[in-house]
mmCIF file of C-alpha atoms in Angstrom:
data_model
loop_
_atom_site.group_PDB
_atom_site.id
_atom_site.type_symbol
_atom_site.label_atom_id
_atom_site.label_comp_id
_atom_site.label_asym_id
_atom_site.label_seq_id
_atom_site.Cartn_x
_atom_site.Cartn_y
_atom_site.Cartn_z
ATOM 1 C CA UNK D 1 -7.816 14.897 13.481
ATOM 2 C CA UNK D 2 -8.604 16.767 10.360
ATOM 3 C CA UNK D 3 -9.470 15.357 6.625
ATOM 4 C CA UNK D 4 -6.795 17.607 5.678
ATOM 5 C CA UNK D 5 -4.321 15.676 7.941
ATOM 6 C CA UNK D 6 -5.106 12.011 7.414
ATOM 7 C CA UNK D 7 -4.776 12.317 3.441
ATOM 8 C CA UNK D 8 -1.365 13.371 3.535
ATOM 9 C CA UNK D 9 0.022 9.730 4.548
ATOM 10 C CA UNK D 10 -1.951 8.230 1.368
ATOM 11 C CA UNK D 11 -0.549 11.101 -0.762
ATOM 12 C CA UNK D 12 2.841 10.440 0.341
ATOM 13 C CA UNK D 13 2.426 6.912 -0.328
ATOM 14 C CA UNK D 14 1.220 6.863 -3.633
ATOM 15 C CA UNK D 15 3.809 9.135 -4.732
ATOM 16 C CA UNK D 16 6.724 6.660 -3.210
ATOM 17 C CA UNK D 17 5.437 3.084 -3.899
ATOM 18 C CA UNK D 18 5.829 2.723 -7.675
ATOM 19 C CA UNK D 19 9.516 2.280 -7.201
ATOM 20 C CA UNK D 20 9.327 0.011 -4.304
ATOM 21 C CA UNK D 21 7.063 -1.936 -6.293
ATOM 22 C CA UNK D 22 9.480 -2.445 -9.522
ATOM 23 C CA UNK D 23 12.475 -3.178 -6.533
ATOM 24 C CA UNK D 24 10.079 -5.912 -5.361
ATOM 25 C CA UNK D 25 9.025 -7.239 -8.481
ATOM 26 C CA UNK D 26 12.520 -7.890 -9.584
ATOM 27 C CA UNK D 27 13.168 -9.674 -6.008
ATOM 28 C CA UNK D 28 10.126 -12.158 -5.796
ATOM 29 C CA UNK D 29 9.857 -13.107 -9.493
ATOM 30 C CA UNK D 30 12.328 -15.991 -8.479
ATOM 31 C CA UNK D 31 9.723 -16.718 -6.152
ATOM 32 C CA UNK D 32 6.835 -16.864 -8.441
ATOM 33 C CA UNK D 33 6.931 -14.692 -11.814
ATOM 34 C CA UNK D 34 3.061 -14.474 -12.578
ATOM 35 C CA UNK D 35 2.513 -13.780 -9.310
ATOM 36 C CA UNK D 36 5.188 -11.082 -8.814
ATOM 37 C CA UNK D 37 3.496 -9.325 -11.731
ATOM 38 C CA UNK D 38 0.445 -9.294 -10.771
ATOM 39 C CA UNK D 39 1.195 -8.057 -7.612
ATOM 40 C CA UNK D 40 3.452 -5.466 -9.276
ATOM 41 C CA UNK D 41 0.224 -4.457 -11.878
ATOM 42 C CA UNK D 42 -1.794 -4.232 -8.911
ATOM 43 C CA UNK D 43 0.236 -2.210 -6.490
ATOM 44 C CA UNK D 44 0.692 -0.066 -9.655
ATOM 45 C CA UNK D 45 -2.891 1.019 -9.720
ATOM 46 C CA UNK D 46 -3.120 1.418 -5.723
ATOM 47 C CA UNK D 47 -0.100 3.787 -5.998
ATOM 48 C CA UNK D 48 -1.249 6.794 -8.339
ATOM 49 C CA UNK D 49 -4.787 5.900 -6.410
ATOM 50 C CA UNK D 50 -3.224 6.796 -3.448
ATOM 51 C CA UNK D 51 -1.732 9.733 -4.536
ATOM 52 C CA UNK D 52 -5.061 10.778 -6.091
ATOM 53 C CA UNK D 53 -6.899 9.681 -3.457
ATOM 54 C CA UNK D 54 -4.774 11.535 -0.873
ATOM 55 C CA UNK D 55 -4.046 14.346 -3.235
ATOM 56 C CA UNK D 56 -8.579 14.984 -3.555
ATOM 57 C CA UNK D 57 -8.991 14.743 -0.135
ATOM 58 C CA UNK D 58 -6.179 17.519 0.966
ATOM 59 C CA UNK D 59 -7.682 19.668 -1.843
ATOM 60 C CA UNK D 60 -11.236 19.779 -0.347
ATOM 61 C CA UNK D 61 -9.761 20.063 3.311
ATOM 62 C CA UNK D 62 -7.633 22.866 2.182
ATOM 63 C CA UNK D 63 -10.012 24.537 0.322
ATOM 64 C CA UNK D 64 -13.722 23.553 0.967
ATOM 65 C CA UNK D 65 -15.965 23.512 -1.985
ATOM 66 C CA UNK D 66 -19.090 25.005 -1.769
ATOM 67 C CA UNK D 67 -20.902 22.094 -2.727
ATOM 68 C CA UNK D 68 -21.465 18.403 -0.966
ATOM 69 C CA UNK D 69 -18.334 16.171 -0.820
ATOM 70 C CA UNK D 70 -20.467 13.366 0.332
ATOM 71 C CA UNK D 71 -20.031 11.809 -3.065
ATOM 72 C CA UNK D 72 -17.490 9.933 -4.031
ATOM 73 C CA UNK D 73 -14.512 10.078 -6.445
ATOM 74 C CA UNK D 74 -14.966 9.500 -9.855
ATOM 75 C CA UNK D 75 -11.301 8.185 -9.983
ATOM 76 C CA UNK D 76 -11.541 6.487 -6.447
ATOM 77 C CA UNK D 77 -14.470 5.405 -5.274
ATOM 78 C CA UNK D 78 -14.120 5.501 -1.476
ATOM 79 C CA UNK D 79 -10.501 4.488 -1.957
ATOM 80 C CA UNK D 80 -11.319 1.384 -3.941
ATOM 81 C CA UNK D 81 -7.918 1.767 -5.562
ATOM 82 C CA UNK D 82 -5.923 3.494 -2.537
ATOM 83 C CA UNK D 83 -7.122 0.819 -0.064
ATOM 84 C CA UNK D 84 -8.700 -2.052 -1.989
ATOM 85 C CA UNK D 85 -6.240 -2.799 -5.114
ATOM 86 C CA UNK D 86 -3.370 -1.963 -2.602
ATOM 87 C CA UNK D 87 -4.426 -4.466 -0.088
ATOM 88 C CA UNK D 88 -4.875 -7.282 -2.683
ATOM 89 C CA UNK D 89 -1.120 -6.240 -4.083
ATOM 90 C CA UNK D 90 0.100 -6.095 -0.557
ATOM 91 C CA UNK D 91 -1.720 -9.520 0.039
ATOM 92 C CA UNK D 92 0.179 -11.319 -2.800
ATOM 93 C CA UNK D 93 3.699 -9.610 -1.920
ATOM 94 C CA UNK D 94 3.239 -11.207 1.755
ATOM 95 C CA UNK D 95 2.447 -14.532 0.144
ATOM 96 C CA UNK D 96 5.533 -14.071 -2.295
ATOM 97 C CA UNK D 97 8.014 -13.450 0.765
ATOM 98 C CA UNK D 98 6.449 -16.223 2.304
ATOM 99 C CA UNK D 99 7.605 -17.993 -0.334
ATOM 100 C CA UNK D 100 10.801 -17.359 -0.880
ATOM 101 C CA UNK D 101 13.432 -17.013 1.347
ATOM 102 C CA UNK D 102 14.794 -13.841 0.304
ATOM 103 C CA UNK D 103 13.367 -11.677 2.604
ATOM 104 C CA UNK D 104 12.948 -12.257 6.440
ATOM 105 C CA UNK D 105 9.467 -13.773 7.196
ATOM 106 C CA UNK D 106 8.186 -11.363 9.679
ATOM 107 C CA UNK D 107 8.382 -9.056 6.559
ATOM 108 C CA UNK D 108 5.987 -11.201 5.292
ATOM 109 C CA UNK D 109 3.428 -11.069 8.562
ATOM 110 C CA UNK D 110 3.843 -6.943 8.722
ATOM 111 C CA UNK D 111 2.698 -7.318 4.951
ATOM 112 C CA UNK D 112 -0.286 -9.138 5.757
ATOM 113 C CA UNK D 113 -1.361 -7.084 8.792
ATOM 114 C CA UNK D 114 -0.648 -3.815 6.438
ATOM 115 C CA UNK D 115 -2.974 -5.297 3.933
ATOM 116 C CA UNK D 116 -5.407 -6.496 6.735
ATOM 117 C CA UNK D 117 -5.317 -2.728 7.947
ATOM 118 C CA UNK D 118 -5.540 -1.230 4.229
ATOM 119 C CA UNK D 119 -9.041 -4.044 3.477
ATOM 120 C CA UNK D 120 -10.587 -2.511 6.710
ATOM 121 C CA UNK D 121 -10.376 0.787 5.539
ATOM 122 C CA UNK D 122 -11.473 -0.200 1.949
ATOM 123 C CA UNK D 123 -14.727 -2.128 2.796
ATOM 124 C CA UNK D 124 -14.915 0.566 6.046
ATOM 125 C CA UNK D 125 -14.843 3.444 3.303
ATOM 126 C CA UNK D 126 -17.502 1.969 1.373
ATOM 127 C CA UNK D 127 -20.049 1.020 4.058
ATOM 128 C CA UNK D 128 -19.272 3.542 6.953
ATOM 129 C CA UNK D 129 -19.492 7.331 4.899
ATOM 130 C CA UNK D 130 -18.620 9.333 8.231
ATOM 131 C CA UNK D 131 -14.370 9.475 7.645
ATOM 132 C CA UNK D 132 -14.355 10.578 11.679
ATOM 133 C CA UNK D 133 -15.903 7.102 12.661
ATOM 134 C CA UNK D 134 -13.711 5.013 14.777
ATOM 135 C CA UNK D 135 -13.943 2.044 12.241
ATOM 136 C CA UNK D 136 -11.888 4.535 9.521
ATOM 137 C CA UNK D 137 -10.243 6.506 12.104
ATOM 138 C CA UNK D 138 -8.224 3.245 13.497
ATOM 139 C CA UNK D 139 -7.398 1.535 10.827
ATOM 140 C CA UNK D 140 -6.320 4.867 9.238
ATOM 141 C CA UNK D 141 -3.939 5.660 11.690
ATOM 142 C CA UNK D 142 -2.679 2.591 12.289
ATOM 143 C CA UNK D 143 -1.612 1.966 8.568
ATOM 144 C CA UNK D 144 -0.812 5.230 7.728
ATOM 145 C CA UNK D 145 1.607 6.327 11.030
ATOM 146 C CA UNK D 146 2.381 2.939 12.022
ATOM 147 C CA UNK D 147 2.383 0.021 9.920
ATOM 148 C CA UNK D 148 3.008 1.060 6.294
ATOM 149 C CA UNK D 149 6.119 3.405 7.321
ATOM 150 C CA UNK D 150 7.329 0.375 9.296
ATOM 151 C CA UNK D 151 7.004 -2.220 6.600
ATOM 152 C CA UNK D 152 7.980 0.366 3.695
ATOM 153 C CA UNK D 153 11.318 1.413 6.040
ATOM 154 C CA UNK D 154 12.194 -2.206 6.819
ATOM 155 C CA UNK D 155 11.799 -3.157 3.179
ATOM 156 C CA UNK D 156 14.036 -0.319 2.247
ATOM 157 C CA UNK D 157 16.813 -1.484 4.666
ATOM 158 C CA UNK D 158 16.370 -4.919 3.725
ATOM 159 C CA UNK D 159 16.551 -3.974 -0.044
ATOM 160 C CA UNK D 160 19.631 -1.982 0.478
ATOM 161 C CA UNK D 161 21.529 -4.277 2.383
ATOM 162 C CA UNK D 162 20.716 -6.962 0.248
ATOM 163 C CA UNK D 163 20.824 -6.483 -3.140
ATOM 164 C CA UNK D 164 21.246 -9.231 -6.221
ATOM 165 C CA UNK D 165 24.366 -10.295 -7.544
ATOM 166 C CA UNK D 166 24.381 -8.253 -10.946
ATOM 167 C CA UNK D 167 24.852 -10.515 -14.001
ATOM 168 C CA UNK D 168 27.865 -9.584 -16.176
ATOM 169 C CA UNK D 169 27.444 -8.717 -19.542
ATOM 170 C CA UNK D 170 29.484 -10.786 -22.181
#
């Protein structure tokens, strides 16, 4: 698989999960407010990371510079933000469902396994600079064609169907 074609699922992403986050937020608050902000400042820097992150790494596989790419992002460091900040949001979101009984728990589980996925490719990024070895290439795929389009379309549907009782203005 090409560079060009795993950093479109992190582009993608990025550009999607700032309004999932604020739709969360508002949700698991009433499980734990500090918490549900953090997790919502967090998530808020692993968005635009993604999308930078993603957005960099179609660039150079689009259009090869002449120079090395071996080095990393000034913005991202090996997807410290993409992978790392979005993991420890993701972590805290699971925990907050967890929590609460507003969404189902398996929810919950597919966060932490999507955050498990997202920490292997942070610390894998960092260590491991070949992007074609297996210990990127699985996790990569995984999260970005299975897991985070599962948990970000079954938090959708549940988020739809169930949305909070609006307060009335007097």
């Amino acid at each position: 698989m090409s560079p060009g074609t795993t950093s479109i699922p992190p582009l993608l992403t990025g550009l999607g999960a700032s309004g999932v986050l604020v739709a969360l937020y508002g949700r698991l608050r009433q499980a734990d407010a500090a918490f549900a902000l953090w997790a919502l400042l967090l998530g808020s820097a692993g968005a635009p990371g993604s999308a930078i992150h993603g957005g960099y790494d179609l660039a150079n596989a689009i259009n090869p510079p002449a120079a090395s790419t071996d080095l990393p992002s000034q913005i991202d460091p090996r997807g410290l933000l993409t992978f790392g900040a979005t993991a420890l949001a993701l972590v805290v979101i699971a925990w907050l469902i967890g929590r609460g009984r507003q969404f189902p728990q398996r929810l919950g589980y597919l966060g932490y396994v999507s955050a498990l996925l997202l920490l292997t490719l942070s610390l894998g990024r960092l260590i491991v600079l070949d992007s074609s070895n297996p210990i990127i290439v699985i996790p990569a795929l995984l999260s970005g064609l299975l897991v985070n389009p599962a948990w970000y379309l079954w938090l959708g549907l549940v988020l739809r169907r169930e949305r909070p009782e609006t307060v009335a203005r007097s």
